[in-house]
JSON list of C-alpha atoms in Angstrom, two decimals:
[
{"chain": "A", "resi": 1, "resn": "MET", "atom": "CA", "xyz": [82.18, 33.19, 173.95]},
{"chain": "A", "resi": 2, "resn": "THR", "atom": "CA", "xyz": [81.80, 36.41, 171.33]},
{"chain": "A", "resi": 3, "resn": "THR", "atom": "CA", "xyz": [79.29, 39.27, 172.56]},
{"chain": "A", "resi": 4, "resn": "THR", "atom": "CA", "xyz": [76.91, 40.77, 169.74]},
{"chain": "A", "resi": 5, "resn": "THR", "atom": "CA", "xyz": [75.87, 44.12, 169.45]},
{"chain": "A", "resi": 6, "resn": "ALA", "atom": "CA", "xyz": [74.36, 46.23, 166.87]},
{"chain": "A", "resi": 7, "resn": "ASP", "atom": "CA", "xyz": [77.88, 48.15, 166.87]},
{"chain": "A", "resi": 8, "resn": "HIS", "atom": "CA", "xyz": [80.22, 45.48, 166.49]},
{"chain": "A", "resi": 9, "resn": "PRO", "atom": "CA", "xyz": [79.06, 42.14, 165.07]},
{"chain": "A", "resi": 10, "resn": "PRO", "atom": "CA", "xyz": [80.91, 39.00, 165.36]},
{"chain": "A", "resi": 11, "resn": "ARG", "atom": "CA", "xyz": [83.00, 38.47, 162.62]},
{"chain": "A", "resi": 12, "resn": "PHE", "atom": "CA", "xyz": [81.58, 36.55, 159.68]},
{"chain": "A", "resi": 13, "resn": "SER", "atom": "CA", "xyz": [78.10, 36.91, 161.22]},
{"chain": "A", "resi": 14, "resn": "ALA", "atom": "CA", "xyz": [75.19, 37.86, 159.06]},
{"chain": "A", "resi": 15, "resn": "ALA", "atom": "CA", "xyz": [75.38, 41.57, 160.15]},
{"chain": "A", "resi": 16, "resn": "TRP", "atom": "CA", "xyz": [79.25, 41.68, 159.61]},
{"chain": "A", "resi": 17, "resn": "TRP", "atom": "CA", "xyz": [78.36, 40.37, 155.85]},
{"chain": "A", "resi": 18, "resn": "LEU", "atom": "CA", "xyz": [75.41, 42.82, 155.46]},
{"chain": "A", "resi": 19, "resn": "ARG", "atom": "CA", "xyz": [78.04, 45.73, 156.87]},
{"chain": "A", "resi": 20, "resn": "LEU", "atom": "CA", "xyz": [80.63, 44.26, 154.11]},
{"chain": "A", "resi": 21, "resn": "GLY", "atom": "CA", "xyz": [77.99, 44.09, 151.23]},
{"chain": "A", "resi": 22, "resn": "GLN", "atom": "CA", "xyz": [76.95, 47.67, 151.89]},
{"chain": "A", "resi": 23, "resn": "ALA", "atom": "CA", "xyz": [80.45, 48.78, 151.95]},
{"chain": "A", "resi": 24, "resn": "LEU", "atom": "CA", "xyz": [81.19, 47.12, 148.83]},
{"chain": "A", "resi": 25, "resn": "LEU", "atom": "CA", "xyz": [78.02, 48.59, 147.37]},
{"chain": "A", "resi": 26, "resn": "PHE", "atom": "CA", "xyz": [78.66, 51.89, 148.36]},
{"chain": "A", "resi": 27, "resn": "VAL", "atom": "CA", "xyz": [82.31, 52.17, 146.80]},
{"chain": "A", "resi": 28, "resn": "GLY", "atom": "CA", "xyz": [81.29, 50.36, 143.92]},
{"chain": "A", "resi": 29, "resn": "LEU", "atom": "CA", "xyz": [78.50, 52.35, 143.20]},
{"chain": "A", "resi": 30, "resn": "LEU", "atom": "CA", "xyz": [80.07, 55.79, 143.96]},
{"chain": "A", "resi": 31, "resn": "VAL", "atom": "CA", "xyz": [83.05, 54.98, 141.53]},
{"chain": "A", "resi": 32, "resn": "VAL", "atom": "CA", "xyz": [80.41, 53.92, 138.90]},
{"chain": "A", "resi": 33, "resn": "ALA", "atom": "CA", "xyz": [78.50, 57.10, 139.14]},
{"chain": "A", "resi": 34, "resn": "THR", "atom": "CA", "xyz": [81.66, 59.36, 139.57]},
{"chain": "A", "resi": 35, "resn": "ALA", "atom": "CA", "xyz": [83.15, 57.68, 136.43]},
{"chain": "A", "resi": 36, "resn": "LEU", "atom": "CA", "xyz": [79.64, 58.28, 134.72]},
{"chain": "A", "resi": 37, "resn": "ALA", "atom": "CA", "xyz": [79.32, 61.89, 135.91]},
{"chain": "A", "resi": 38, "resn": "TRP", "atom": "CA", "xyz": [83.01, 62.58, 134.64]},
{"chain": "A", "resi": 39, "resn": "ILE", "atom": "CA", "xyz": [82.28, 61.01, 131.10]},
{"chain": "A", "resi": 40, "resn": "GLU", "atom": "CA", "xyz": [79.11, 63.32, 130.81]},
{"chain": "A", "resi": 41, "resn": "GLY", "atom": "CA", "xyz": [81.07, 66.29, 131.90]},
{"chain": "A", "resi": 42, "resn": "ALA", "atom": "CA", "xyz": [80.42, 66.94, 135.61]},
{"chain": "A", "resi": 43, "resn": "GLY", "atom": "CA", "xyz": [83.61, 68.16, 136.25]},
{"chain": "A", "resi": 44, "resn": "TRP", "atom": "CA", "xyz": [86.09, 68.43, 139.32]},
{"chain": "A", "resi": 45, "resn": "PRO", "atom": "CA", "xyz": [83.54, 69.28, 141.88]},
{"chain": "A", "resi": 46, "resn": "VAL", "atom": "CA", "xyz": [81.90, 65.68, 141.02]},
{"chain": "A", "resi": 47, "resn": "LEU", "atom": "CA", "xyz": [85.43, 64.19, 141.89]},
{"chain": "A", "resi": 48, "resn": "ALA", "atom": "CA", "xyz": [86.22, 66.22, 144.66]},
{"chain": "A", "resi": 49, "resn": "LEU", "atom": "CA", "xyz": [82.93, 65.49, 146.56]},
{"chain": "A", "resi": 50, "resn": "ALA", "atom": "CA", "xyz": [82.98, 62.09, 145.54]},
{"chain": "A", "resi": 51, "resn": "GLY", "atom": "CA", "xyz": [86.16, 61.73, 147.10]},
{"chain": "A", "resi": 52, "resn": "MET", "atom": "CA", "xyz": [85.19, 63.38, 150.38]},
{"chain": "A", "resi": 53, "resn": "MET", "atom": "CA", "xyz": [82.27, 60.81, 150.86]},
{"chain": "A", "resi": 54, "resn": "LEU", "atom": "CA", "xyz": [84.45, 58.11, 150.14]},
{"chain": "A", "resi": 55, "resn": "VAL", "atom": "CA", "xyz": [86.74, 59.53, 152.84]},
{"chain": "A", "resi": 56, "resn": "ALA", "atom": "CA", "xyz": [83.79, 60.35, 155.27]},
{"chain": "A", "resi": 57, "resn": "PHE", "atom": "CA", "xyz": [82.41, 56.62, 154.39]},
{"chain": "A", "resi": 58, "resn": "VAL", "atom": "CA", "xyz": [85.89, 54.73, 155.38]},
{"chain": "A", "resi": 59, "resn": "ALA", "atom": "CA", "xyz": [86.29, 56.94, 158.52]},
{"chain": "A", "resi": 60, "resn": "GLY", "atom": "CA", "xyz": [83.13, 56.53, 159.76]},
{"chain": "A", "resi": 61, "resn": "LEU", "atom": "CA", "xyz": [83.22, 52.74, 159.50]},
{"chain": "A", "resi": 62, "resn": "SER", "atom": "CA", "xyz": [86.58, 52.65, 160.96]},
{"chain": "A", "resi": 63, "resn": "LEU", "atom": "CA", "xyz": [85.15, 54.66, 163.90]},
{"chain": "A", "resi": 64, "resn": "GLN", "atom": "CA", "xyz": [81.46, 53.56, 164.06]},
{"chain": "A", "resi": 65, "resn": "PRO", "atom": "CA", "xyz": [82.03, 50.89, 166.58]},
{"chain": "A", "resi": 66, "resn": "ARG", "atom": "CA", "xyz": [83.05, 53.57, 168.96]},
{"chain": "A", "resi": 67, "resn": "LEU", "atom": "CA", "xyz": [80.54, 56.55, 167.89]},
{"chain": "A", "resi": 68, "resn": "GLY", "atom": "CA", "xyz": [77.59, 57.00, 170.15]},
{"chain": "A", "resi": 69, "resn": "ILE", "atom": "CA", "xyz": [74.07, 57.73, 168.74]},
{"chain": "A", "resi": 70, "resn": "LEU", "atom": "CA", "xyz": [74.76, 61.03, 167.99]},
{"chain": "A", "resi": 71, "resn": "GLY", "atom": "CA", "xyz": [78.17, 60.33, 166.41]},
{"chain": "A", "resi": 72, "resn": "ARG", "atom": "CA", "xyz": [76.57, 58.05, 163.95]},
{"chain": "A", "resi": 73, "resn": "SER", "atom": "CA", "xyz": [73.53, 60.14, 163.21]},
{"chain": "A", "resi": 74, "resn": "VAL", "atom": "CA", "xyz": [76.10, 62.99, 162.01]},
{"chain": "A", "resi": 75, "resn": "TRP", "atom": "CA", "xyz": [78.14, 60.50, 160.00]},
{"chain": "A", "resi": 76, "resn": "VAL", "atom": "CA", "xyz": [75.28, 59.34, 158.16]},
{"chain": "A", "resi": 77, "resn": "GLY", "atom": "CA", "xyz": [74.10, 62.61, 157.87]},
{"chain": "A", "resi": 78, "resn": "VAL", "atom": "CA", "xyz": [77.13, 63.93, 156.19]},
{"chain": "A", "resi": 79, "resn": "LEU", "atom": "CA", "xyz": [77.08, 60.95, 153.72]},
{"chain": "A", "resi": 80, "resn": "PHE", "atom": "CA", "xyz": [73.28, 61.53, 152.99]},
{"chain": "A", "resi": 81, "resn": "LEU", "atom": "CA", "xyz": [74.20, 65.13, 152.48]},
{"chain": "A", "resi": 82, "resn": "GLY", "atom": "CA", "xyz": [76.82, 64.53, 150.22]},
{"chain": "A", "resi": 83, "resn": "SER", "atom": "CA", "xyz": [74.62, 61.87, 148.12]},
{"chain": "A", "resi": 84, "resn": "VAL", "atom": "CA", "xyz": [71.55, 64.60, 147.90]},
{"chain": "A", "resi": 85, "resn": "THR", "atom": "CA", "xyz": [74.31, 67.26, 146.60]},
{"chain": "A", "resi": 86, "resn": "SER", "atom": "CA", "xyz": [76.13, 64.77, 144.09]},
{"chain": "A", "resi": 87, "resn": "MET", "atom": "CA", "xyz": [72.45, 63.83, 142.90]},
{"chain": "A", "resi": 88, "resn": "VAL", "atom": "CA", "xyz": [71.92, 67.63, 142.17]},
{"chain": "A", "resi": 89, "resn": "LEU", "atom": "CA", "xyz": [75.24, 67.42, 139.86]},
{"chain": "A", "resi": 90, "resn": "SER", "atom": "CA", "xyz": [74.52, 64.35, 138.11]},
{"chain": "A", "resi": 91, "resn": "ARG", "atom": "CA", "xyz": [71.26, 62.20, 138.14]},
{"chain": "A", "resi": 92, "resn": "ASP", "atom": "CA", "xyz": [73.95, 59.26, 138.22]},
{"chain": "A", "resi": 93, "resn": "PHE", "atom": "CA", "xyz": [74.44, 59.36, 142.15]},
{"chain": "A", "resi": 94, "resn": "LEU", "atom": "CA", "xyz": [70.86, 58.34, 142.49]},
{"chain": "A", "resi": 95, "resn": "TRP", "atom": "CA", "xyz": [71.91, 54.56, 142.83]},
{"chain": "A", "resi": 96, "resn": "VAL", "atom": "CA", "xyz": [74.17, 55.62, 145.85]},
{"chain": "A", "resi": 97, "resn": "VAL", "atom": "CA", "xyz": [71.59, 56.33, 147.97]},
{"chain": "A", "resi": 98, "resn": "PHE", "atom": "CA", "xyz": [70.60, 52.68, 148.31]},
{"chain": "A", "resi": 99, "resn": "PRO", "atom": "CA", "xyz": [73.39, 51.33, 150.22]},
{"chain": "A", "resi": 100, "resn": "LEU", "atom": "CA", "xyz": [73.35, 54.46, 152.22]},
{"chain": "A", "resi": 101, "resn": "TRP", "atom": "CA", "xyz": [69.56, 53.23, 153.38]},
{"chain": "A", "resi": 102, "resn": "LEU", "atom": "CA", "xyz": [71.17, 50.02, 154.24]},
{"chain": "A", "resi": 103, "resn": "LEU", "atom": "CA", "xyz": [73.57, 51.76, 156.70]},
{"chain": "A", "resi": 104, "resn": "VAL", "atom": "CA", "xyz": [71.00, 53.83, 158.09]},
{"chain": "A", "resi": 105, "resn": "GLY", "atom": "CA", "xyz": [68.96, 50.98, 158.79]},
{"chain": "A", "resi": 106, "resn": "SER", "atom": "CA", "xyz": [71.72, 49.14, 160.73]},
{"chain": "A", "resi": 107, "resn": "VAL", "atom": "CA", "xyz": [73.27, 51.96, 162.58]},
{"chain": "A", "resi": 108, "resn": "LEU", "atom": "CA", "xyz": [70.71, 54.34, 163.79]},
{"chain": "A", "resi": 109, "resn": "PRO", "atom": "CA", "xyz": [67.18, 53.72, 165.75]},
{"chain": "A", "resi": 110, "resn": "LEU", "atom": "CA", "xyz": [64.44, 52.63, 164.04]},
{"chain": "A", "resi": 111, "resn": "LEU", "atom": "CA", "xyz": [62.42, 56.30, 163.88]},
{"chain": "A", "resi": 112, "resn": "ALA", "atom": "CA", "xyz": [65.45, 57.75, 163.06]},
{"chain": "A", "resi": 113, "resn": "ALA", "atom": "CA", "xyz": [66.43, 55.61, 160.29]},
{"chain": "A", "resi": 114, "resn": "LEU", "atom": "CA", "xyz": [62.63, 56.39, 158.99]},
{"chain": "A", "resi": 115, "resn": "LEU", "atom": "CA", "xyz": [62.87, 59.64, 158.94]},
{"chain": "A", "resi": 116, "resn": "LEU", "atom": "CA", "xyz": [66.43, 60.10, 157.34]},
{"chain": "A", "resi": 117, "resn": "THR", "atom": "CA", "xyz": [65.40, 57.68, 154.76]},
{"chain": "A", "resi": 118, "resn": "ALA", "atom": "CA", "xyz": [61.98, 59.31, 153.98]},
{"chain": "A", "resi": 119, "resn": "VAL", "atom": "CA", "xyz": [63.96, 62.75, 153.57]},
{"chain": "A", "resi": 120, "resn": "THR", "atom": "CA", "xyz": [66.39, 61.49, 151.19]},
{"chain": "A", "resi": 121, "resn": "LEU", "atom": "CA", "xyz": [63.74, 59.29, 149.11]},
{"chain": "A", "resi": 122, "resn": "ALA", "atom": "CA", "xyz": [61.67, 62.69, 149.02]},
{"chain": "A", "resi": 123, "resn": "VAL", "atom": "CA", "xyz": [64.88, 64.12, 147.09]},
{"chain": "A", "resi": 124, "resn": "VAL", "atom": "CA", "xyz": [65.37, 60.87, 144.87]},
{"chain": "A", "resi": 125, "resn": "VAL", "atom": "CA", "xyz": [61.80, 61.14, 143.74]},
{"chain": "A", "resi": 126, "resn": "THR", "atom": "CA", "xyz": [61.89, 64.87, 143.10]},
{"chain": "A", "resi": 127, "resn": "VAL", "atom": "CA", "xyz": [65.02, 64.37, 141.15]},
{"chain": "A", "resi": 128, "resn": "LEU", "atom": "CA", "xyz": [63.80, 61.90, 138.95]},
{"chain": "A", "resi": 129, "resn": "ALA", "atom": "CA", "xyz": [60.43, 63.82, 138.39]},
{"chain": "A", "resi": 130, "resn": "MET", "atom": "CA", "xyz": [62.23, 67.03, 137.40]},
{"chain": "A", "resi": 131, "resn": "ALA", "atom": "CA", "xyz": [64.48, 64.84, 134.88]},
{"chain": "A", "resi": 132, "resn": "GLU", "atom": "CA", "xyz": [61.75, 62.58, 133.61]},
{"chain": "A", "resi": 133, "resn": "GLY", "atom": "CA", "xyz": [58.69, 63.86, 134.55]},
{"chain": "A", "resi": 134, "resn": "HIS", "atom": "CA", "xyz": [56.11, 62.37, 137.08]},
{"chain": "A", "resi": 135, "resn": "SER", "atom": "CA", "xyz": [55.70, 58.71, 136.71]},
{"chain": "A", "resi": 136, "resn": "VAL", "atom": "CA", "xyz": [54.38, 55.78, 138.80]},
{"chain": "A", "resi": 137, "resn": "GLY", "atom": "CA", "xyz": [57.69, 54.01, 138.37]},
{"chain": "A", "resi": 138, "resn": "GLY", "atom": "CA", "xyz": [59.79, 56.99, 139.53]},
{"chain": "A", "resi": 139, "resn": "VAL", "atom": "CA", "xyz": [58.12, 57.07, 142.85]},
{"chain": "A", "resi": 140, "resn": "LEU", "atom": "CA", "xyz": [57.61, 53.13, 143.39]},
{"chain": "A", "resi": 141, "resn": "GLY", "atom": "CA", "xyz": [61.04, 52.15, 142.52]},
{"chain": "A", "resi": 142, "resn": "PRO", "atom": "CA", "xyz": [62.83, 54.34, 145.05]},
{"chain": "A", "resi": 143, "resn": "LEU", "atom": "CA", "xyz": [60.00, 53.53, 147.60]},
{"chain": "A", "resi": 144, "resn": "VAL", "atom": "CA", "xyz": [60.29, 50.03, 147.42]},
{"chain": "A", "resi": 145, "resn": "GLY", "atom": "CA", "xyz": [64.01, 50.38, 147.23]},
{"chain": "A", "resi": 146, "resn": "ALA", "atom": "CA", "xyz": [64.26, 52.32, 150.38]},
{"chain": "A", "resi": 147, "resn": "LEU", "atom": "CA", "xyz": [61.61, 49.93, 152.01]},
{"chain": "A", "resi": 148, "resn": "VAL", "atom": "CA", "xyz": [63.65, 46.81, 151.26]},
{"chain": "A", "resi": 149, "resn": "ALA", "atom": "CA", "xyz": [66.84, 48.50, 152.36]},
{"chain": "A", "resi": 150, "resn": "VAL", "atom": "CA", "xyz": [65.82, 49.54, 155.63]},
{"chain": "A", "resi": 151, "resn": "GLY", "atom": "CA", "xyz": [63.68, 46.29, 156.31]},
{"chain": "A", "resi": 152, "resn": "VAL", "atom": "CA", "xyz": [66.72, 44.09, 155.41]},
{"chain": "A", "resi": 153, "resn": "ALA", "atom": "CA", "xyz": [69.07, 45.80, 157.64]},
{"chain": "A", "resi": 154, "resn": "ARG", "atom": "CA", "xyz": [66.45, 45.99, 160.41]},
{"chain": "A", "resi": 155, "resn": "GLY", "atom": "CA", "xyz": [65.96, 42.03, 159.86]},
{"chain": "A", "resi": 156, "resn": "VAL", "atom": "CA", "xyz": [69.68, 41.31, 160.07]},
{"chain": "A", "resi": 157, "resn": "LEU", "atom": "CA", "xyz": [69.87, 43.37, 163.24]},
{"chain": "A", "resi": 158, "resn": "LEU", "atom": "CA", "xyz": [66.95, 41.63, 164.90]},
{"chain": "A", "resi": 159, "resn": "PHE", "atom": "CA", "xyz": [68.50, 37.99, 163.58]},
{"chain": "A", "resi": 160, "resn": "GLU", "atom": "CA", "xyz": [71.57, 38.87, 165.20]},
{"chain": "A", "resi": 161, "resn": "HIS", "atom": "CA", "xyz": [70.11, 40.26, 168.13]},
{"chain": "A", "resi": 162, "resn": "GLU", "atom": "CA", "xyz": [68.11, 36.69, 168.87]},
{"chain": "A", "resi": 163, "resn": "ALA", "atom": "CA", "xyz": [71.48, 34.80, 167.84]},
{"chain": "A", "resi": 164, "resn": "SER", "atom": "CA", "xyz": [73.20, 36.69, 170.42]},
{"chain": "A", "resi": 165, "resn": "GLU", "atom": "CA", "xyz": [70.52, 35.79, 173.21]},
{"chain": "A", "resi": 166, "resn": "HIS", "atom": "CA", "xyz": [70.58, 32.16, 172.33]},
{"chain": "A", "resi": 167, "resn": "ARG", "atom": "CA", "xyz": [74.32, 32.08, 172.32]},
{"chain": "A", "resi": 168, "resn": "ARG", "atom": "CA", "xyz": [73.71, 34.21, 175.86]},
{"chain": "A", "resi": 169, "resn": "LEU", "atom": "CA", "xyz": [71.15, 31.20, 177.12]},
{"chain": "A", "resi": 170, "resn": "LEU", "atom": "CA", "xyz": [73.35, 28.33, 175.91]},
{"chain": "A", "resi": 171, "resn": "ALA", "atom": "CA", "xyz": [76.33, 29.58, 177.92]},
{"chain": "A", "resi": 172, "resn": "GLU", "atom": "CA", "xyz": [73.74, 29.80, 180.91]},
{"chain": "A", "resi": 173, "resn": "VAL", "atom": "CA", "xyz": [72.84, 26.46, 180.72]},
{"chain": "A", "resi": 174, "resn": "LEU", "atom": "CA", "xyz": [76.06, 24.77, 179.94]},
{"chain": "A", "resi": 175, "resn": "ARG", "atom": "CA", "xyz": [77.28, 26.80, 183.28]},
{"chain": "A", "resi": 176, "resn": "ALA", "atom": "CA", "xyz": [74.56, 24.98, 184.99]},
{"chain": "A", "resi": 177, "resn": "GLU", "atom": "CA", "xyz": [75.06, 21.72, 183.86]},
{"chain": "A", "resi": 178, "resn": "ASP", "atom": "CA", "xyz": [78.89, 22.18, 184.99]},
{"chain": "A", "resi": 179, "resn": "GLU", "atom": "CA", "xyz": [77.87, 23.23, 188.34]},
{"chain": "A", "resi": 180, "resn": "THR", "atom": "CA", "xyz": [75.39, 20.63, 188.79]},
{"chain": "A", "resi": 181, "resn": "ALA", "atom": "CA", "xyz": [78.13, 18.05, 187.75]},
{"chain": "A", "resi": 182, "resn": "ARG", "atom": "CA", "xyz": [80.25, 19.73, 190.11]},
{"chain": "A", "resi": 183, "resn": "LEU", "atom": "CA", "xyz": [77.60, 19.18, 193.06]},
{"chain": "A", "resi": 184, "resn": "GLN", "atom": "CA", "xyz": [76.94, 15.80, 192.31]},
{"chain": "A", "resi": 185, "resn": "ARG", "atom": "CA", "xyz": [80.57, 14.97, 192.40]},
{"chain": "A", "resi": 186, "resn": "GLU", "atom": "CA", "xyz": [80.66, 16.42, 195.82]},
{"chain": "A", "resi": 187, "resn": "ALA", "atom": "CA", "xyz": [77.47, 14.79, 196.85]},
{"chain": "A", "resi": 188, "resn": "GLY", "atom": "CA", "xyz": [79.25, 11.51, 195.86]},
{"chain": "A", "resi": 189, "resn": "VAL", "atom": "CA", "xyz": [82.41, 12.31, 197.87]},
{"chain": "A", "resi": 190, "resn": "LEU", "atom": "CA", "xyz": [80.45, 12.89, 200.87]}
]
C-alpha cells in the first residue's frame, strides 16, 4: 500500500498532478516572461535572474521530499524573492507569482502560506498600481488569483489526506476480515 503525505504524494494522485501542473506553469510562465522582458530590452540581469529562479525551483522540487518546514520555507522564500525582484525589472514577471502561490499553498503550513501570499500580493498590487494607476481590477484580479491558488492547493492537500485515511481504514478492514477468516478456519478445525 502506498502512503500519502503532503510532502511526497503517490504517483498520479491529485496532489501529484497539482505539483506537475504548477511546475509546468511556473517554467512556462518564467520562459514567456523572460522572453517578453528580453524583447522589451530588459537585458542580461533578467536572463541571469530567471536562470537562477529556474535552478532554485528545480533543485527545490528534487529536494522537497527531504526538506523540513524550515527548508521548504527558505526554498519558497528564495523563489518569491526572485519573483519580486524580477517584477521590479519587468512587469511581465507578475504572472510568475501565480504558480508560486499554488506551490506555497501546498508545501507550507496554512498560516505561513497565507502570510507569504499576502506579502507578495501586496507587491503585485503595488507594481500594478505604479504602472497603471490604482484600479479595482488591479487589486481584485491578483487578490482573486491568490485566493484561488492557495485554496486549490489546500483543497487538494485535504483531498489527498482524506484519500490516504480511507486507504488506511480499508487496509485495516481487510486485515480484520483476514483475521476473522483465519479464526473461523481454526474454530472449524477444532
